[in-house]
Tab-separated table of C-alpha atoms in Angstrom:
chain	number	residue	atom	x	y	z
L	23	MET	CA	-42.801	19.969	-14.093
L	24	MET	CA	-44.777	16.866	-13.271
L	25	GLU	CA	-44.976	13.765	-15.376
L	26	ARG	CA	-48.417	13.471	-16.944
L	27	GLU	CA	-50.307	10.242	-16.418
L	28	ARG	CA	-51.562	8.613	-19.577
L	29	VAL	CA	-55.092	8.667	-18.219
L	30	PRO	CA	-57.618	10.448	-20.423
L	31	PRO	CA	-60.254	12.726	-18.960
L	32	PRO	CA	-63.620	11.034	-18.554
L	33	SER	CA	-65.898	10.804	-21.568
L	34	LEU	CA	-68.854	11.443	-19.258
L	35	GLU	CA	-70.858	8.739	-20.958
L	36	PRO	CA	-73.751	7.221	-19.026
L	37	ALA	CA	-72.506	5.367	-15.983
L	38	ALA	CA	-73.257	1.928	-17.454
L	39	GLN	CA	-70.927	2.661	-20.389
L	40	GLN	CA	-68.024	4.174	-18.436
L	41	PRO	CA	-64.960	2.026	-19.204
L	42	THR	CA	-62.650	2.980	-16.307
L	43	ALA	CA	-62.245	4.818	-13.041
L	44	TRP	CA	-59.020	5.627	-11.180
L	45	SER	CA	-57.340	3.719	-8.399
L	46	SER	CA	-55.649	5.310	-5.396
L	47	PHE	CA	-52.341	4.971	-7.293
L	48	GLY	CA	-53.483	6.929	-10.335
L	49	SER	CA	-53.896	3.986	-12.732
L	50	PRO	CA	-57.055	2.856	-14.551
L	51	VAL	CA	-59.083	0.147	-12.849
L	52	PRO	CA	-62.326	-1.549	-13.826
L	53	LEU	CA	-65.382	0.387	-12.762
L	54	ALA	CA	-66.473	-2.470	-10.531
L	55	GLN	CA	-63.467	-1.672	-8.320
L	56	GLY	CA	-63.989	2.063	-8.046
L	57	PRO	CA	-66.566	4.855	-8.149
L	58	ARG	CA	-68.129	5.896	-11.452
L	59	VAL	CA	-67.073	9.213	-12.972
L	60	THR	CA	-70.144	10.885	-14.445
L	61	ARG	CA	-69.541	14.625	-14.019
L	62	PRO	CA	-66.722	17.056	-14.868
L	63	PHE	CA	-64.888	18.972	-12.169
L	64	GLN	CA	-66.901	22.162	-12.661
L	65	PHE	CA	-68.186	24.690	-10.130
L	66	ALA	CA	-69.860	28.062	-10.432
L	67	SER	CA	-67.622	29.783	-7.905
L	68	LEU	CA	-64.933	29.265	-5.295
L	69	ASP	CA	-67.609	29.500	-2.621
L	70	ARG	CA	-69.402	26.591	-4.259
L	71	LEU	CA	-66.150	24.596	-4.226
L	72	ASP	CA	-65.750	25.467	-0.542
L	73	GLU	CA	-69.181	23.974	0.105
L	74	GLU	CA	-68.214	20.759	-1.673
L	75	VAL	CA	-65.000	20.558	0.376
L	76	ALA	CA	-67.033	20.970	3.558
L	77	ARG	CA	-69.273	18.105	2.419
L	78	ALA	CA	-66.250	15.934	1.721
L	79	MET	CA	-64.865	16.700	5.190
L	80	LYS	CA	-68.189	15.713	6.730
L	81	TYR	CA	-68.256	12.545	4.622
L	82	GLY	CA	-64.720	11.614	5.687
L	83	ALA	CA	-65.496	12.147	9.366
L	84	GLY	CA	-68.962	10.601	9.433
L	85	VAL	CA	-69.082	7.871	6.802
L	86	GLU	CA	-65.426	6.828	6.773
L	87	GLY	CA	-64.581	7.564	10.404
L	88	LEU	CA	-61.323	9.359	9.548
L	89	ARG	CA	-59.345	10.914	12.358
L	90	GLU	CA	-59.145	14.612	13.024
L	91	SER	CA	-55.496	14.574	11.937
L	92	SER	CA	-56.507	13.406	8.431
L	93	LEU	CA	-59.159	16.089	8.205
L	94	ARG	CA	-56.618	18.731	9.276
L	95	TRP	CA	-54.278	17.464	6.527
L	96	TRP	CA	-57.026	17.949	3.945
L	97	LYS	CA	-57.960	21.349	5.311
L	98	MET	CA	-54.406	22.693	5.420
L	99	SER	CA	-53.634	21.484	1.885
L	100	TYR	CA	-56.872	22.828	0.437
L	101	ARG	CA	-56.242	26.192	2.085
L	102	GLN	CA	-52.838	26.329	0.409
L	103	PHE	CA	-54.299	25.382	-3.002
L	104	ARG	CA	-57.134	27.886	-2.609
L	105	ARG	CA	-54.632	30.650	-1.875
L	106	PHE	CA	-52.791	29.770	-5.091
L	107	LEU	CA	-55.988	30.007	-7.152
L	108	GLN	CA	-56.713	33.450	-5.755
L	109	ASP	CA	-53.155	34.792	-5.915
L	110	THR	CA	-52.734	33.758	-9.561
L	111	ASP	CA	-56.274	34.630	-10.739
L	112	SER	CA	-56.719	31.013	-11.828
L	113	THR	CA	-60.020	30.347	-10.104
L	114	PHE	CA	-62.351	30.878	-13.052
L	115	VAL	CA	-60.293	28.801	-15.484
L	116	PHE	CA	-59.798	25.938	-13.029
L	117	LEU	CA	-63.468	25.710	-12.095
L	118	ARG	CA	-64.982	25.820	-15.587
L	119	GLY	CA	-64.413	22.120	-16.152
L	120	GLU	CA	-61.831	21.912	-18.958
L	121	PRO	CA	-59.321	19.103	-18.179
L	122	ASP	CA	-56.454	20.488	-20.302
L	123	ALA	CA	-56.719	23.915	-18.680
L	124	GLN	CA	-56.926	22.303	-15.252
L	125	ALA	CA	-53.796	20.276	-16.010
L	126	ARG	CA	-51.823	23.429	-16.840
L	127	ILE	CA	-53.022	25.111	-13.665
L	128	LEU	CA	-52.025	22.153	-11.525
L	129	GLU	CA	-48.529	22.252	-13.008
L	130	ASP	CA	-48.435	25.978	-12.208
L	131	TRP	CA	-49.528	25.219	-8.647
L	132	ILE	CA	-46.590	22.871	-8.078
L	133	ALA	CA	-44.168	25.431	-9.534
L	134	TRP	CA	-45.758	28.227	-7.433
L	135	THR	CA	-45.479	26.133	-4.280
L	136	ARG	CA	-41.838	25.276	-4.876
L	137	SER	CA	-41.022	28.899	-5.700
L	138	ARG	CA	-42.116	29.781	-2.175
L	139	GLY	CA	-39.387	27.573	-0.716
L	140	VAL	CA	-41.642	24.677	0.262
L	141	GLN	CA	-39.672	21.450	0.604
L	142	HIS	CA	-40.265	18.683	-1.922
L	143	GLY	CA	-41.664	16.330	0.688
L	144	THR	CA	-44.208	18.947	1.750
L	145	VAL	CA	-45.193	19.586	-1.874
L	146	ARG	CA	-45.835	15.873	-2.255
L	147	SER	CA	-47.869	15.857	0.958
L	148	TYR	CA	-50.054	18.744	-0.294
L	149	TRP	CA	-50.611	16.898	-3.564
L	150	CYS	CA	-51.515	13.606	-1.898
L	151	ALA	CA	-53.946	15.393	0.399
L	152	MET	CA	-55.695	17.052	-2.540
L	153	VAL	CA	-55.935	13.742	-4.418
L	154	SER	CA	-57.441	12.129	-1.328
L	155	LEU	CA	-59.856	15.004	-0.740
L	156	MET	CA	-61.034	15.207	-4.358
L	157	ASP	CA	-61.516	11.433	-4.469
L	158	ARG	CA	-64.381	12.020	-2.029
L	159	PHE	CA	-66.030	14.226	-4.676
L	160	THR	CA	-65.979	11.190	-6.966
L	161	ARG	CA	-67.335	8.869	-4.310
L	162	MET	CA	-70.137	11.223	-3.313
L	163	ASP	CA	-71.216	12.671	-6.659
L	164	GLY	CA	-69.238	11.038	-9.464
L	165	ILE	CA	-67.162	14.204	-10.011
L	166	TRP	CA	-63.925	13.621	-11.902
L	167	ASN	CA	-60.729	14.228	-9.929
L	168	PRO	CA	-58.416	16.435	-12.057
L	169	PHE	CA	-55.455	15.613	-9.803
L	170	ARG	CA	-55.580	12.062	-11.139
L	171	GLN	CA	-54.032	13.250	-14.429
L	172	PHE	CA	-50.584	13.216	-12.845
L	173	ARG	CA	-48.322	11.034	-10.822
L	174	ARG	CA	-47.505	12.384	-7.411
L	175	PRO	CA	-44.645	14.930	-7.360
L	176	ARG	CA	-41.448	13.161	-6.532
L	177	ALA	CA	-39.545	13.702	-3.333
L	178	ALA	CA	-36.364	12.249	-1.930
L	179	PRO	CA	-36.990	9.224	0.293
L	180	PRO	CA	-37.543	10.445	3.846
L	181	VAL	CA	-34.493	10.245	6.068
L	182	PRO	CA	-35.375	8.366	9.255
L	183	ARG	CA	-35.114	10.666	12.232
L	184	ALA	CA	-34.111	8.667	15.276
L	185	LEU	CA	-32.125	9.275	18.418
L	186	SER	CA	-28.930	7.409	19.115
L	187	ARG	CA	-28.897	4.976	22.011
L	188	ASP	CA	-26.731	7.392	24.019
L	189	ASP	CA	-29.231	10.232	23.511
L	190	VAL	CA	-32.150	8.003	24.529
L	191	GLU	CA	-30.369	6.996	27.718
L	192	ARG	CA	-29.508	10.619	28.469
L	193	LEU	CA	-33.120	11.620	27.834
L	194	LEU	CA	-34.529	8.991	30.200
L	195	ALA	CA	-31.936	9.854	32.858
L	196	HIS	CA	-32.933	13.516	32.659
L	197	LEU	CA	-36.614	12.687	33.124
L	198	SER	CA	-35.831	10.383	36.050
L	199	HIS	CA	-34.099	13.214	37.942
L	200	GLN	CA	-36.106	16.266	36.895
L	201	ARG	CA	-37.583	18.615	39.470
L	202	GLY	CA	-41.255	18.342	40.364
L	203	SER	CA	-43.689	16.248	42.340
L	204	GLU	CA	-43.217	12.489	42.418
L	205	PHE	CA	-46.419	12.125	40.378
L	206	LEU	CA	-45.205	14.536	37.690
L	207	VAL	CA	-41.747	12.940	37.446
L	208	ALA	CA	-43.241	9.452	37.172
L	209	ARG	CA	-45.830	10.554	34.624
L	210	ASP	CA	-43.437	12.390	32.290
L	211	LEU	CA	-40.965	9.506	32.386
L	212	ALA	CA	-43.784	7.058	31.628
L	213	ILE	CA	-44.999	9.105	28.637
L	214	VAL	CA	-41.584	9.188	27.000
L	215	ALA	CA	-40.785	5.585	27.956
L	216	ILE	CA	-43.975	4.212	26.426
L	217	MET	CA	-42.998	5.889	23.139
L	218	VAL	CA	-39.400	4.637	23.281
L	219	TYR	CA	-40.037	1.084	24.504
L	220	ALA	CA	-43.406	0.360	22.834
L	221	GLY	CA	-43.499	2.728	19.864
L	222	LEU	CA	-46.804	4.408	20.697
L	223	ARG	CA	-47.814	7.466	18.700
L	224	ARG	CA	-48.729	10.691	20.486
L	225	GLY	CA	-52.453	10.235	19.823
L	226	GLU	CA	-52.326	6.646	21.048
L	227	VAL	CA	-50.685	7.768	24.274
L	228	LEU	CA	-53.346	10.407	24.864
L	229	ARG	CA	-56.218	7.977	24.214
L	230	LEU	CA	-54.960	5.248	26.543
L	231	ASP	CA	-57.285	4.137	29.322
L	232	LEU	CA	-56.286	2.364	32.503
L	233	LYS	CA	-58.008	-0.827	31.342
L	234	HIS	CA	-55.768	-0.934	28.246
L	235	VAL	CA	-52.516	-1.297	30.210
L	236	LYS	CA	-52.014	-4.796	31.615
L	237	LEU	CA	-48.875	-4.967	33.739
L	238	SER	CA	-49.447	-8.647	34.573
L	239	SER	CA	-49.219	-9.708	30.912
L	240	ARG	CA	-47.035	-6.734	29.906
L	241	THR	CA	-49.393	-5.761	27.095
L	242	ILE	CA	-50.960	-2.490	25.963
L	243	HIS	CA	-54.169	-2.641	23.956
L	244	ILE	CA	-54.327	0.236	21.489
L	245	GLU	CA	-57.787	1.054	20.186
L	246	ARG	CA	-58.604	3.154	17.138
L	247	SER	CA	-55.118	3.685	15.801
L	248	LYS	CA	-54.464	5.004	12.269
L	249	GLY	CA	-56.783	4.181	9.370
L	250	ARG	CA	-60.357	4.360	8.110
L	251	ASP	CA	-63.485	3.480	10.074
L	252	GLY	CA	-61.976	4.672	13.323
L	253	GLY	CA	-58.606	3.009	12.775
L	254	LYS	CA	-57.330	-0.476	13.465
L	255	SER	CA	-56.553	-1.851	16.911
L	256	ARG	CA	-53.370	-3.627	17.927
L	257	THR	CA	-51.450	-4.912	20.919
L	258	ALA	CA	-48.131	-3.427	22.026
L	259	TYR	CA	-45.772	-5.267	24.335
L	260	MET	CA	-43.765	-3.963	27.296
L	261	PRO	CA	-40.114	-4.813	27.887
L	262	GLN	CA	-39.366	-5.378	31.569
L	263	GLN	CA	-37.916	-1.879	31.988
L	264	LEU	CA	-41.088	-0.262	30.628
L	265	ALA	CA	-43.260	-2.393	32.910
L	266	THR	CA	-41.207	-1.176	35.895
L	267	ILE	CA	-41.598	2.479	34.839
L	268	LEU	CA	-45.364	2.132	34.289
L	269	ARG	CA	-45.814	0.289	37.588
L	270	GLU	CA	-44.153	3.205	39.408
L	271	TYR	CA	-46.375	5.692	37.558
L	272	GLU	CA	-49.512	3.751	38.473
L	273	ARG	CA	-48.403	3.719	42.116
L	274	GLU	CA	-47.929	7.526	42.137
L	275	ARG	CA	-51.196	7.909	40.232
L	276	ALA	CA	-53.062	5.969	42.922
L	277	GLN	CA	-51.377	7.887	45.757
L	278	ALA	CA	-52.489	11.136	44.111
L	279	GLY	CA	-56.090	9.910	44.380
L	280	TYR	CA	-56.573	9.058	40.713
L	281	GLY	CA	-56.504	5.277	40.969
L	282	ALA	CA	-60.070	4.823	39.713
L	283	THR	CA	-59.889	7.395	36.897
L	284	SER	CA	-60.432	5.750	33.512
L	285	ALA	CA	-57.928	7.824	31.494
L	286	TYR	CA	-54.344	6.609	31.863
L	287	PHE	CA	-52.211	9.737	31.565
L	288	LEU	CA	-53.617	12.558	33.660
L	289	ALA	CA	-53.085	16.254	34.274
L	290	GLU	CA	-51.605	16.743	37.730
L	291	ARG	CA	-53.867	19.569	38.887
L	292	THR	CA	-57.235	18.420	37.551
L	293	GLY	CA	-56.893	14.662	37.279
L	294	GLU	CA	-58.440	14.826	33.818
L	295	ARG	CA	-57.159	13.139	30.677
L	296	LEU	CA	-53.927	14.731	29.496
L	297	ALA	CA	-54.362	17.096	26.533
L	298	GLU	CA	-52.231	17.345	23.417
L	299	GLY	CA	-50.889	20.724	24.515
L	300	ALA	CA	-49.336	19.117	27.595
L	301	ILE	CA	-47.350	16.744	25.375
L	302	ARG	CA	-46.111	19.665	23.281
L	303	ARG	CA	-45.010	21.536	26.401
L	304	LEU	CA	-43.282	18.453	27.783
L	305	PHE	CA	-41.192	17.964	24.652
L	306	SER	CA	-40.438	21.674	24.397
L	307	THR	CA	-39.098	21.581	27.957
L	308	ILE	CA	-37.054	18.454	27.219
L	309	ARG	CA	-35.450	20.108	24.183
L	310	SER	CA	-34.583	23.272	26.108
L	311	LYS	CA	-33.197	21.433	29.164
L	312	THR	CA	-31.210	18.702	27.401
L	313	GLY	CA	-30.382	20.199	24.003
L	314	ILE	CA	-31.667	16.981	22.387
L	315	ARG	CA	-33.819	17.628	19.345
L	316	VAL	CA	-36.661	15.208	19.935
L	317	SER	CA	-40.340	14.842	19.113
L	318	PRO	CA	-42.911	12.108	19.763
L	319	HIS	CA	-42.613	10.769	16.218
L	320	MET	CA	-38.820	10.703	16.446
L	321	LEU	CA	-39.216	8.356	19.392
L	322	ARG	CA	-41.310	6.043	17.217
L	323	HIS	CA	-38.476	5.991	14.659
L	324	THR	CA	-36.097	5.386	17.566
L	325	PHE	CA	-38.180	2.435	18.775
L	326	VAL	CA	-37.937	0.727	15.373
L	327	THR	CA	-34.210	1.512	15.120
L	328	LEU	CA	-33.437	0.112	18.580
L	329	LEU	CA	-35.287	-3.096	17.734
L	330	ARG	CA	-33.172	-3.517	14.603
L	331	GLN	CA	-29.979	-2.830	16.525
L	332	ALA	CA	-31.054	-5.461	19.055
L	333	GLY	CA	-31.332	-8.025	16.268
L	334	VAL	CA	-35.150	-8.271	16.185
L	335	GLU	CA	-36.344	-9.561	12.819
L	336	ASP	CA	-38.090	-7.074	10.530
L	337	ARG	CA	-41.279	-9.157	10.457
L	338	LEU	CA	-41.605	-9.004	14.237
L	339	THR	CA	-40.668	-5.323	14.301
L	340	MET	CA	-43.428	-4.644	11.773
L	341	ASP	CA	-45.994	-6.194	14.118
L	342	LEU	CA	-44.596	-4.457	17.194
L	343	ALA	CA	-44.771	-1.064	15.460
L	344	GLY	CA	-48.207	-1.695	13.972
L	345	HIS	CA	-46.990	-1.151	10.412
L	346	ALA	CA	-48.916	-2.532	7.445
L	347	THR	CA	-45.817	-3.336	5.372
L	348	LEU	CA	-42.177	-4.250	5.848
L	349	ALA	CA	-41.238	-1.373	3.552
L	350	MET	CA	-42.720	1.101	6.040
L	351	THR	CA	-40.833	-0.539	8.906
L	352	GLN	CA	-37.563	-0.309	6.985
L	353	ARG	CA	-38.184	3.374	6.258
L	354	TYR	CA	-38.457	3.992	10.005
L	355	SER	CA	-35.143	2.345	10.825
L	356	ALA	CA	-32.087	4.614	10.914
L	357	VAL	CA	-28.463	3.487	10.476
L	358	PHE	CA	-25.907	5.355	12.558
L	359	SER	CA	-22.234	6.038	11.933
L	360	GLY	CA	-20.091	3.003	12.630
L	361	GLU	CA	-22.787	0.411	12.020
L	362	HIS	CA	-21.730	-0.188	8.415
L	363	LEU	CA	-18.117	-0.922	9.377
L	364	ALA	CA	-19.231	-3.168	12.223
L	365	ALA	CA	-21.476	-5.055	9.813
L	366	ALA	CA	-18.688	-5.376	7.270
L	367	ASP	CA	-16.374	-6.765	9.971
L	368	ARG	CA	-18.723	-9.733	10.388
L	369	LEU	CA	-17.520	-11.002	7.000
L	370	GLU	CA	-14.488	-13.090	7.851
L	371	LEU	CA	-12.979	-15.944	5.817
L	372	ASP	CA	-10.521	-18.705	6.721
L	373	PHE	CA	-7.610	-19.053	4.259
């Protein structure tokens, strides 16, 4: 069961008299800091709710400039919640606008989801997506968000998934000696290296343009990263080894006749911007050929971990990774076997 928030359902008084709204952390805030709640969560049918979800998706994409990945997160989570309503015949009760009944149904949803073997972290992700999605109902139309009655379902802290230094070196060696054209070998090595050495996300890699990569200053300008309103921009920095790898890729890219193409990472046959499916196939091939379980996001965790192991301060690592908080940076850093003992050995006293 979830722990109920001590937040009462809205009184639905006129907007000028509403005492509180809800913050993104589920606690009351003054109305001046949040949208006014003026209507209950009440819909005539599931189809009508579907229409409101579609409006919220359009609002998120158009007004807030959210990325497609955020919209997919909403869509996937809503689809799962919708299936629950239908499978348990809870649709009518949930949509008739009674907060206490809605609270019981939401508790049943969490239990139903866990009974299907869904991991606790995924349950939490579904819940957070629904809170975020239904908050748009409040922003657009003042509709109360019934998910705000509860704290988020708890989940164990995520275990950082990073590769060891040996595995990273083996991975890069494999890519350096794989079969294929010189362009393809240089490109695939550059894709993985830019994730390992600079911490770029998959989407950031795919959106890179040639003008964003400055070998002379060893900087990479990343536009429209994660976040609202198209995402924030940041600068990533190249270690010497990454600059060497990217310089070789740019040389092969020019020899293949793509020197003037604006997109940075290109498909070999067409010369067009590389698609997401090509990244998936690349990592699938890497896993099958090397036996190393690796994904683009694991390499981002690996980047943060390698910086820590190299003695880079957390504050600098936070900037290099483009994290908003030190807590997020620390979550990304993994500690491998043997590091604790080596750290303990640094404590030495003279007596």
